[in-house]
Tab-separated table of C-alpha atoms in Angstrom:
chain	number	residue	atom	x	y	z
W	1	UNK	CA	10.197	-30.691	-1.947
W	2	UNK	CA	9.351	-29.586	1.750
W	3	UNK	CA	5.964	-29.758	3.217
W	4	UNK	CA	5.229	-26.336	5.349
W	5	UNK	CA	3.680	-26.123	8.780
W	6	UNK	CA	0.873	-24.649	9.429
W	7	UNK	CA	2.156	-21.199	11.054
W	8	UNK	CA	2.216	-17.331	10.863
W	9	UNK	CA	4.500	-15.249	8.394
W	10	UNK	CA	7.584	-13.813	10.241
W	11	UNK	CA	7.069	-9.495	10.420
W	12	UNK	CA	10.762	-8.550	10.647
W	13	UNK	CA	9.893	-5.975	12.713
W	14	UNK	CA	7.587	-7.062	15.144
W	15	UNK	CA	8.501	-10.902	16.265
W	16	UNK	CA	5.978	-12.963	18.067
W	17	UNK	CA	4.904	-12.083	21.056
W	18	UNK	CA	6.132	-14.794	23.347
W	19	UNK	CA	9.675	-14.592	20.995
W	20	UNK	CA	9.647	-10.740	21.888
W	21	UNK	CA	9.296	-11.256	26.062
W	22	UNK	CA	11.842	-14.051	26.072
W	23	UNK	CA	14.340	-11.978	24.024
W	24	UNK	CA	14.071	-9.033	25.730
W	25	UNK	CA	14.395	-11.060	29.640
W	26	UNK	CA	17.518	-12.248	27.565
W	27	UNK	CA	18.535	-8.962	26.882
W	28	UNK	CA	18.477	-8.133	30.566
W	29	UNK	CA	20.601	-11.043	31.772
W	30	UNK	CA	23.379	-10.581	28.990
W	31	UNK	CA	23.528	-6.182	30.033
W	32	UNK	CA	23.492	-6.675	33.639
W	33	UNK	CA	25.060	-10.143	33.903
W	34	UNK	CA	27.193	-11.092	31.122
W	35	UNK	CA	28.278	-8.095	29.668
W	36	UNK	CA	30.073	-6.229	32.671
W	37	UNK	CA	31.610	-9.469	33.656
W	38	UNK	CA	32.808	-10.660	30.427
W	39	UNK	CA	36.468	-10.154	29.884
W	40	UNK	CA	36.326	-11.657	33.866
W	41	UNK	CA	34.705	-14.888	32.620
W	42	UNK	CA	37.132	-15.257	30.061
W	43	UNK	CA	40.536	-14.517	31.930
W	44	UNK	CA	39.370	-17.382	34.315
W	45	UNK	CA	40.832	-20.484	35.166
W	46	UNK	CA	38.669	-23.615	33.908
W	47	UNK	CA	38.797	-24.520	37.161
W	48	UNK	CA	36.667	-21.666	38.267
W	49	UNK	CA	33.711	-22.468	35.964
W	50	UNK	CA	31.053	-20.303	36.644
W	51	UNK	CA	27.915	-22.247	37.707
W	52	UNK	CA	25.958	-18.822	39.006
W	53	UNK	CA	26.165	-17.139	35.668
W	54	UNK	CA	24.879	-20.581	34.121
W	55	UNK	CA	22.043	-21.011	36.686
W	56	UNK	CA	20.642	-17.730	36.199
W	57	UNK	CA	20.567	-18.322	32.648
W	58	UNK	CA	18.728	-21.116	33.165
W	59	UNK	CA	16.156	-19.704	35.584
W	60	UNK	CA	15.043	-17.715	32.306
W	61	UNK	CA	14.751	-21.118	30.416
W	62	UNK	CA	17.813	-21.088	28.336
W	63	UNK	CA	18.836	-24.523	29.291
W	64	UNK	CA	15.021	-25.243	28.102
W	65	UNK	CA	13.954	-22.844	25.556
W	66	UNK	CA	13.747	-25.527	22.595
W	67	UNK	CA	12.336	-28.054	24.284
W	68	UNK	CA	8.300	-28.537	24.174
W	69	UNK	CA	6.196	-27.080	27.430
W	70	UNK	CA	4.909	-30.535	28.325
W	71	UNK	CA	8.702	-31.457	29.621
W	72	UNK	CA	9.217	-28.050	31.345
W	73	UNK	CA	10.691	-26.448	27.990
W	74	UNK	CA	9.835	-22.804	26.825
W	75	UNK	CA	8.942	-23.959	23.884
W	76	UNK	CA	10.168	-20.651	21.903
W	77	UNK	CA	11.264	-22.853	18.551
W	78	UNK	CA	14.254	-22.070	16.952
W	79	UNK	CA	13.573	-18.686	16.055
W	80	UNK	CA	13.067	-17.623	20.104
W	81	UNK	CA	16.581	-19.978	20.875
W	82	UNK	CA	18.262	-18.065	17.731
W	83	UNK	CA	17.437	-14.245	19.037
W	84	UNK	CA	17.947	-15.284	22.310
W	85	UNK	CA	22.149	-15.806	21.250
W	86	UNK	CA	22.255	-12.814	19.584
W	87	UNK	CA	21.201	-11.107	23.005
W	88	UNK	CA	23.891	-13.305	24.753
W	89	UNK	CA	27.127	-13.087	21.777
W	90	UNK	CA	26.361	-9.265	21.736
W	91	UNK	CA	27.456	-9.744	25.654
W	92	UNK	CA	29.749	-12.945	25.602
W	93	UNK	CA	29.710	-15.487	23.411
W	94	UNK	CA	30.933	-18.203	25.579
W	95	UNK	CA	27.758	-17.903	27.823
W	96	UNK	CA	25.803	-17.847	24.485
W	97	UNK	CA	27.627	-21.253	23.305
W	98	UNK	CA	27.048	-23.153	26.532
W	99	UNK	CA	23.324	-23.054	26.138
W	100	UNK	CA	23.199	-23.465	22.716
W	101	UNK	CA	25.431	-26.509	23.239
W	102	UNK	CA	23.134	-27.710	25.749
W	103	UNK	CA	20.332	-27.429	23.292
W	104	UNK	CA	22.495	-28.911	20.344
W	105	UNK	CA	22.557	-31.982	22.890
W	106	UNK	CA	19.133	-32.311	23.237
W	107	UNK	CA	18.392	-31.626	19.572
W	108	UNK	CA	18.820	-35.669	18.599
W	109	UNK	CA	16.032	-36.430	21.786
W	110	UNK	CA	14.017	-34.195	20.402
W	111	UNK	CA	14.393	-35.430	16.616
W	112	UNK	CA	13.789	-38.547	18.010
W	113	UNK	CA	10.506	-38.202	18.767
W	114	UNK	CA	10.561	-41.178	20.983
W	115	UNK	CA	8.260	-40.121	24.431
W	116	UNK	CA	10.617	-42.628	26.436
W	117	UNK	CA	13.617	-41.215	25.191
W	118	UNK	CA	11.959	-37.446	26.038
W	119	UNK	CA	10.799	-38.258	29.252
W	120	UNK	CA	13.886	-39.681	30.813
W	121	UNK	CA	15.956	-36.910	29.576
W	122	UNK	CA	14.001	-33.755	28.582
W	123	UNK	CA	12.835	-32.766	32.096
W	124	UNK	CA	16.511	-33.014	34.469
W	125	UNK	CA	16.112	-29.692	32.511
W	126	UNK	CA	13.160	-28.327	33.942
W	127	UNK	CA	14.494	-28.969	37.795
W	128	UNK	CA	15.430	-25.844	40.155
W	129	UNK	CA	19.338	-26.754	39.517
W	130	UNK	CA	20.839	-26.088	35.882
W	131	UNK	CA	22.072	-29.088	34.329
W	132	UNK	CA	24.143	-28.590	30.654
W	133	UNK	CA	24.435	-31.064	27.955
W	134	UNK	CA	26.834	-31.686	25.422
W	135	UNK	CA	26.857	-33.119	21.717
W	136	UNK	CA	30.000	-35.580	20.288
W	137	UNK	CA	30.537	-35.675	16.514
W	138	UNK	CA	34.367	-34.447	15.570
W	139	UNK	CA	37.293	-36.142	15.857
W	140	UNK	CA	40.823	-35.691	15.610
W	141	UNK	CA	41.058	-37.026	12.178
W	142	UNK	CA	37.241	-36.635	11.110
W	143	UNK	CA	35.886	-33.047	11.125
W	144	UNK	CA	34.438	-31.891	8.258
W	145	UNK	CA	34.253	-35.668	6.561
W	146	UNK	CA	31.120	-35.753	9.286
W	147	UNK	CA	29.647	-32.182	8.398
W	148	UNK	CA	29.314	-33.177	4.387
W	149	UNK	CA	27.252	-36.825	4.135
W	150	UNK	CA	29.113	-37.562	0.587
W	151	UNK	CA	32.850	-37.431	2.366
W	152	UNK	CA	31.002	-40.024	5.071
W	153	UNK	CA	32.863	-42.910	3.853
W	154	UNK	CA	36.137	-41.220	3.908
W	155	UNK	CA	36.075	-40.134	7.808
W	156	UNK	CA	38.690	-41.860	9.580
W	157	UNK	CA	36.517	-42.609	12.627
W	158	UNK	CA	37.999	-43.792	15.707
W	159	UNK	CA	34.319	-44.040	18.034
W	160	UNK	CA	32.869	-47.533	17.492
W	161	UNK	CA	29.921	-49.260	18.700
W	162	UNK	CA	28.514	-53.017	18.856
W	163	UNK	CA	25.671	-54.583	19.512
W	164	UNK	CA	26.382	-56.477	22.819
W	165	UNK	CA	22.393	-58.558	24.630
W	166	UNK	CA	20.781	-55.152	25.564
W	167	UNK	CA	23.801	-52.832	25.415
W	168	UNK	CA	25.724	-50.928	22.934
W	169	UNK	CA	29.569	-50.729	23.623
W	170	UNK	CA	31.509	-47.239	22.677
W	171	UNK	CA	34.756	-47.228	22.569
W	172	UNK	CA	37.043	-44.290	21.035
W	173	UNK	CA	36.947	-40.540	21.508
W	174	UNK	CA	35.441	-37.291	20.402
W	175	UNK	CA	37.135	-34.498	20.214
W	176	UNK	CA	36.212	-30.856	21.062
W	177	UNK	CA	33.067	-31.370	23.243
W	178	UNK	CA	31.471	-27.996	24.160
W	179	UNK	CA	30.391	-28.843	27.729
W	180	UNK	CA	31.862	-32.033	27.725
W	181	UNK	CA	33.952	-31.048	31.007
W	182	UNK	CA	30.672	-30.004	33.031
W	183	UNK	CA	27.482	-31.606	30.926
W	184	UNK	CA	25.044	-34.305	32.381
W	185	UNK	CA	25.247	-36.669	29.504
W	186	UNK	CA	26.356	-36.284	25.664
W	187	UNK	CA	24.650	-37.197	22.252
W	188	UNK	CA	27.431	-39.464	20.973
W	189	UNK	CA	27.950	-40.354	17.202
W	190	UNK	CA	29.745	-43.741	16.759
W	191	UNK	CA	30.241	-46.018	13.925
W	192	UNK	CA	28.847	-49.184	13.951
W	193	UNK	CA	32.106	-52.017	13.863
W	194	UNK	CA	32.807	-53.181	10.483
W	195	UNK	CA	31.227	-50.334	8.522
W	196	UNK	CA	33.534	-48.357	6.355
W	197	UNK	CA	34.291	-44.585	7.714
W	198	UNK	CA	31.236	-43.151	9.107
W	199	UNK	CA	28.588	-45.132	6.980
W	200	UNK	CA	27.209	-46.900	9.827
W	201	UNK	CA	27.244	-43.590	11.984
W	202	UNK	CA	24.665	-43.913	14.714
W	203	UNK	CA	23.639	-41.505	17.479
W	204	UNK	CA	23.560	-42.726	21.383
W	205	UNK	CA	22.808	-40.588	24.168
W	206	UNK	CA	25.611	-41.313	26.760
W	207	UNK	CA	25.115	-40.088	30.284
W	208	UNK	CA	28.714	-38.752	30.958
W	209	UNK	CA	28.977	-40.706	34.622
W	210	UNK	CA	28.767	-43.997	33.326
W	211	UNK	CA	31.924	-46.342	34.029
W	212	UNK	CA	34.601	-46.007	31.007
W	213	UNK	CA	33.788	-42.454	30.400
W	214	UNK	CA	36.714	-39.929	30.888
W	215	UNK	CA	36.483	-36.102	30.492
W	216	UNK	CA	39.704	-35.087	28.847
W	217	UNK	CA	41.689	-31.451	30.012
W	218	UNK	CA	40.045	-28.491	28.649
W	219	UNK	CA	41.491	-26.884	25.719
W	220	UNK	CA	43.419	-23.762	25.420
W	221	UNK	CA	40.831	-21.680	22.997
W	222	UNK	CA	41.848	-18.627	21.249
W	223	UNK	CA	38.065	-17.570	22.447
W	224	UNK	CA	35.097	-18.836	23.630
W	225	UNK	CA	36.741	-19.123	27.366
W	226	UNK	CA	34.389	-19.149	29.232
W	227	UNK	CA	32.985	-22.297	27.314
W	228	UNK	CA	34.764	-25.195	28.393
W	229	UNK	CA	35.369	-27.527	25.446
W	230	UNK	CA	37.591	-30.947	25.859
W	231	UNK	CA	37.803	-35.047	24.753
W	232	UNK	CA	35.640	-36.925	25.986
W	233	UNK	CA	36.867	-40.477	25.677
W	234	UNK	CA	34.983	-44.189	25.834
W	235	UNK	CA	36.376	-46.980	27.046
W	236	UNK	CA	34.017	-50.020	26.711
W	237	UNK	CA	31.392	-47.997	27.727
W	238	UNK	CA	28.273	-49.847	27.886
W	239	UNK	CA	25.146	-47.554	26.647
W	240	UNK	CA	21.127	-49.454	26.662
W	241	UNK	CA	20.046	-50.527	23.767
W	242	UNK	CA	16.764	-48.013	24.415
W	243	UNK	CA	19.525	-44.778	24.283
W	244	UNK	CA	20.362	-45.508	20.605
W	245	UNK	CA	18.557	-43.037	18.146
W	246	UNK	CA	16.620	-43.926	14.922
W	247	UNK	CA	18.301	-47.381	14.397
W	248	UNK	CA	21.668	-48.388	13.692
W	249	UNK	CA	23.073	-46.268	10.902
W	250	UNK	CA	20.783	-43.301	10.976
W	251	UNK	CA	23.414	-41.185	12.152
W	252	UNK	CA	24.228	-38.926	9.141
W	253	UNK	CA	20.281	-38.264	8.537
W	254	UNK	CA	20.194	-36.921	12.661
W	255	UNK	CA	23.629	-35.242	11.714
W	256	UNK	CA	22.233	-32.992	8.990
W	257	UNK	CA	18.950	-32.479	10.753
W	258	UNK	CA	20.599	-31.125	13.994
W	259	UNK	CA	23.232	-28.890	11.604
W	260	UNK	CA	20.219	-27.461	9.440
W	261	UNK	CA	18.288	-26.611	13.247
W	262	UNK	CA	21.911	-25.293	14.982
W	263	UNK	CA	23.220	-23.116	11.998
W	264	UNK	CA	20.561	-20.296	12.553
W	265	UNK	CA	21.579	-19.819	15.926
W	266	UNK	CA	25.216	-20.222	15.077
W	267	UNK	CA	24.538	-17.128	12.448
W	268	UNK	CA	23.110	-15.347	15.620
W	269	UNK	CA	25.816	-15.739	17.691
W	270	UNK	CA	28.055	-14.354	15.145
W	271	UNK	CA	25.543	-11.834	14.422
W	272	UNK	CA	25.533	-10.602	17.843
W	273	UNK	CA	29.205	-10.578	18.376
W	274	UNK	CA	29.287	-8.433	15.093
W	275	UNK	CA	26.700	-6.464	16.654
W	276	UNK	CA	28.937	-5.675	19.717
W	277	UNK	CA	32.030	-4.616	17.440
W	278	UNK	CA	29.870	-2.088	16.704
W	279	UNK	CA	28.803	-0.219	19.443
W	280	UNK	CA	32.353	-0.306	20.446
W	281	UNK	CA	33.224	1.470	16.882
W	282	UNK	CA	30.213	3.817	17.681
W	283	UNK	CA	30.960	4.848	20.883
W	284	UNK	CA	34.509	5.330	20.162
W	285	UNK	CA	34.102	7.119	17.089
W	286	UNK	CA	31.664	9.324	18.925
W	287	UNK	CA	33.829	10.782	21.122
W	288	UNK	CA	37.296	10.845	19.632
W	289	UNK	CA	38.479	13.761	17.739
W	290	UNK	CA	40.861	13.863	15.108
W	291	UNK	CA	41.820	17.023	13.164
W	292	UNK	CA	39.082	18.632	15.172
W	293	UNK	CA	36.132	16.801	14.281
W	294	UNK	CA	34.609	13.377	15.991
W	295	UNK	CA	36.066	10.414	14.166
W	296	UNK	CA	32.290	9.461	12.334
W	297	UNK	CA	32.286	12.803	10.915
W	298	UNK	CA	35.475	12.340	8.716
W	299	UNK	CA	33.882	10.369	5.244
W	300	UNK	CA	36.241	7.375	5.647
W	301	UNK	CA	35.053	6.125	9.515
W	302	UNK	CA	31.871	7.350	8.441
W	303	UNK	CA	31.731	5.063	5.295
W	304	UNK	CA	33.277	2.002	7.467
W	305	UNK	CA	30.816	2.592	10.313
W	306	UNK	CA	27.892	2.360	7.535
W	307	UNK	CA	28.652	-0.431	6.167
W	308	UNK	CA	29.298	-2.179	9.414
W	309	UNK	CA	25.926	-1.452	10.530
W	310	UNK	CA	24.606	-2.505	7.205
W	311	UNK	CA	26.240	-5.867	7.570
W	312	UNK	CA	24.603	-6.619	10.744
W	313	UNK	CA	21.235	-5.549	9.534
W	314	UNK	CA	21.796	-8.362	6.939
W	315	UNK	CA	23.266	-10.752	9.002
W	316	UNK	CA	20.051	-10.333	11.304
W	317	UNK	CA	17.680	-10.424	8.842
W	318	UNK	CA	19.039	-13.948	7.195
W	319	UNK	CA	19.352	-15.723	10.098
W	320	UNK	CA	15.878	-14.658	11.567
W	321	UNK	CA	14.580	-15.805	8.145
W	322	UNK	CA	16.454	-19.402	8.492
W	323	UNK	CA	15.179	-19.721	11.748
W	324	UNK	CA	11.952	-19.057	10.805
W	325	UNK	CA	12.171	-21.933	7.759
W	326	UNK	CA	13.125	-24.184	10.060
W	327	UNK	CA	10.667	-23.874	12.587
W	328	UNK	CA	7.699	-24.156	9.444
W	329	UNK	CA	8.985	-26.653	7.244
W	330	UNK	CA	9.468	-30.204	7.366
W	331	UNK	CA	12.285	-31.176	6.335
W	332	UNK	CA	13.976	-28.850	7.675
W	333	UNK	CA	15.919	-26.875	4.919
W	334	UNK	CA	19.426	-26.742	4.108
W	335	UNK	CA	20.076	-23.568	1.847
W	336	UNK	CA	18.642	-20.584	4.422
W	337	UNK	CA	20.723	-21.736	7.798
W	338	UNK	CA	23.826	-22.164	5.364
W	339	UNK	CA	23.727	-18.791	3.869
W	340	UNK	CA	23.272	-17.090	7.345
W	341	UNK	CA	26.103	-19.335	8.698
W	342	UNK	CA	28.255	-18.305	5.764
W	343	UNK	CA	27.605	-14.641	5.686
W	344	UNK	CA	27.137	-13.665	9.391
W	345	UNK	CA	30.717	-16.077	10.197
W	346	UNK	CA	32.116	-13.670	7.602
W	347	UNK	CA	30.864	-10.501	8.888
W	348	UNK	CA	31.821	-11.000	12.248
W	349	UNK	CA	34.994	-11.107	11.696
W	350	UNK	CA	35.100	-8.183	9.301
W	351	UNK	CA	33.258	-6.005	11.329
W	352	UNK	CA	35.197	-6.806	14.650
W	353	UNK	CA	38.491	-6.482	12.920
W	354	UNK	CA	37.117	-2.918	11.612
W	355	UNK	CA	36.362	-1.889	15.176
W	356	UNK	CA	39.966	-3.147	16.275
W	357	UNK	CA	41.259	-0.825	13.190
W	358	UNK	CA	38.914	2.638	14.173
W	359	UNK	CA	40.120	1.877	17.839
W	360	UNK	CA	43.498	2.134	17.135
W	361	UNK	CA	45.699	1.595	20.304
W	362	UNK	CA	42.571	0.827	22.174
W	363	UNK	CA	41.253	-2.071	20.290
W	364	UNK	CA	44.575	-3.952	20.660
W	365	UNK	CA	44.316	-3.309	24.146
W	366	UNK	CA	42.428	-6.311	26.334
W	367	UNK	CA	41.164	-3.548	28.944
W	368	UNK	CA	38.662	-1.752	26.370
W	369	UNK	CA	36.964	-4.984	25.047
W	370	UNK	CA	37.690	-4.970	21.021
W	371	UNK	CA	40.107	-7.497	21.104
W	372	UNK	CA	38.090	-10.397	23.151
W	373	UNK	CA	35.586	-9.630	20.218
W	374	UNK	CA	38.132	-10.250	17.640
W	375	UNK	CA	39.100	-13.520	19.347
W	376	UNK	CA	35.773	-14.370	19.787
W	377	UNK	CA	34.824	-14.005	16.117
W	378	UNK	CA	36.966	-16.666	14.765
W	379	UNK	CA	34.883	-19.228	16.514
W	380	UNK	CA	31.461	-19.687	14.899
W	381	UNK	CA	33.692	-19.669	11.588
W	382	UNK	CA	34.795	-23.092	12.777
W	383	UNK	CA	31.921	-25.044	14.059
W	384	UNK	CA	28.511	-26.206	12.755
W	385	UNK	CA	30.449	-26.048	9.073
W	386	UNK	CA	33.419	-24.126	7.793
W	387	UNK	CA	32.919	-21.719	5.403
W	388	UNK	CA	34.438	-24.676	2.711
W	389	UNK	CA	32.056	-26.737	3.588
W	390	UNK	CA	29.103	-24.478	3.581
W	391	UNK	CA	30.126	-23.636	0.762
W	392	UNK	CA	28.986	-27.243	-0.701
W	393	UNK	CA	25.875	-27.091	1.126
W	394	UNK	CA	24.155	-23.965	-0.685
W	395	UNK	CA	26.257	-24.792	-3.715
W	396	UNK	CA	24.771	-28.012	-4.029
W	397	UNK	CA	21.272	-26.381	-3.303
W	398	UNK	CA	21.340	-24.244	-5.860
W	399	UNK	CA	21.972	-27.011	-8.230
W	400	UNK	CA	18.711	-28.969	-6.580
W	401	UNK	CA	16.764	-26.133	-7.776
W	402	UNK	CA	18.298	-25.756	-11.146
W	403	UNK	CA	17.544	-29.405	-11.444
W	404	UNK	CA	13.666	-29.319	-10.396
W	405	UNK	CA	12.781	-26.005	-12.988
């Protein structure tokens, strides 16, 4: 059962107020910013990492949007943080995934609830300089094991920690750290030292300049770019006692939590890069001609450009409604953020492979923007849950509530 929060009923066509202004100042940034510089950002080198995009992102509060307004945050819950990366994937989705990494690496110090915890790292985001974060759960053997609580004692974890006076000491690696090349510090999930797979999993924020720490090369993406993602690796890195979260072993209870808050802005994000496939299709098929008519006046691109835009009405609609659940119930749930995850993964893909297709010639090309989308889309399928493992999630749900009737 889940207790709900006080709080008013979402109007799918009118969201809050303070929601509204924050996505449309969003909306601004990604058009004018992101969006004519987006194939740019992602044809650069890492090395060129592109701090003025990220600081003007963060002069709008999207390094802060989840966190509370007594640290500085926007406080614009998760349905504000969820709109705001549609706004941003419908531009580039890299920009969009190194906030929401940022806030996925707060998300355990705010779960927390611990004020000493908050107030030594909530507000280096509230400063005049933008300062990323980064969050540390896969590994190279122990993906989805981590993502589904059940397969916990089969991960083959290699991240350790033990109790050392008034230290922790991590050793190991994680594996595909978005941010981990350019973040502040890292919420790190280790296994406690003579626990069995992940069963003693415990979360430690790690600032990522302590001694022992060492920021792997950044890996070679398909997409995402823009968003440098690499292995972050421990070596007897000592970690206060006071930067462990919940207690030993409370790890896979934090784990779900932050999945069930991310996945609604992971649904956005594909969602939005969806939503960009198409108004390429659109303004393609507005203007080309074929056997003397535009392209969305012959019945099959007309019946493909419907039921893209369908698709993204959906996709919208579900993940605005997780978001929503999350931010007014306690727990939060699992079934809502999984079905927008699983659909809107699905549909970006679909829909930017559709645009590709209408395109023709054009949408393999990298000059006219279709085929970064495509790249892009097989991203969100991967993190925050696979569609296999989603699967589980709302599978097992629905048996819950078979179960209670």
């Amino acid at each position: 059962m889940t207790t709900a929060i006080a709080g008013p009923d979402l109007n799918f066509d009118v969201l809050p107020a303070e929601v509204r202004r924050f996505q449309q100042q969003v909306r601004e940034y990604a058009r004018d910013e992101l969006a004519p510089r987006a194939l740019e950002l992602d044809l650069a080198d890492a090395a060129d990492f592109d701090w003025d995009i990220v600081q003007k992102g963060h002069e709008l509060g999207l390094t802060r949007a989840l966190m509370p307004k007594e640290y500085g945050g926007l406080g614009v819950g998760v349905l504000g943080v969820a709109v705001a990366m549609e706004e941003l994937a419908a531009a580039c989705p890299a920009v969009a995934l190194i906030f929401g990494a940022t806030m996925l690496g707060q998300t355990p110090i705010l779960l927390s609830g611990d004020p000493r915890l908050q107030a030594r790292f909530l507000p280096l985001f509230a400063g005049d300089d933008a300062v990323l974060a980064a969050n540390g759960i896969a590994e190279e053997e122990a993906g989805s094991d981590l993502v589904i609580p059940e397969n916990f004692v089969h991960a083959r974890m290699s991240t350790t920690a033990r109790r050392d006076g008034d230290f922790y000491v991590i050793n190991g690696h994680k594996k595909f750290c978005t941010n981990g090349k350019v973040a502040a510090f890292a919420s790190i999930f280790a296994n406690m030292e003579g626990r069995p797979g992940a069963t003693g999993l415990t979360c430690f924020i790690v600032p990522l300049d302590e001694p022992g720490v060492t920021r792997g090369e950044v890996a070679d993406k398909m997409g995402y770019r823009a968003c440098l993602g690499t292995t972050l690796h421990f070596d007897d890195v000592r970690v206060p006692v006071e930067y462990m979260i919940g207690g030993e072993g409370t790890g896979a209870e934090i784990d779900v939590a932050q999945g069930n808050m991310a996945r609604s802005s992971v649904a956005a994000i594909s969602t939005g890069i969806a939503r960009n496939a198409l108004e390429h299709a659109v303004d393609w098929c507005g203007k080309r001609v074929q056997g003397g008519k535009l392209l969305h006046e012959h019945q099959f691109s007309a019946g493909k450009l419907a039921e893209m835009s369908a698709n993204v009405d959906a996709a919208r609609l579900l993940y605005q409604r997780a978001a929503n659940k999350v931010d007014n119930e306690l727990p939060a749930p699992e079934y809502e953020p999984a079905v927008a995850k699983l659909f809107a993964d699905r549909i970006a893909i679909e829909t930017a492979g559709a645009a590709v297709s209408l395109m023709g010639a054009r949408g393999y090309c990298r000059e006219y923007g279709a085929e970064k989308i495509l790249r892009d889309s097989y991203g969100t399928r991967i993190f925050e849950g696979t569609q296999e493992a989603l699967a589980l999630t709302v599978t097992a749900s629905l048996y819950r509530e078979e179960d209670e009737l």
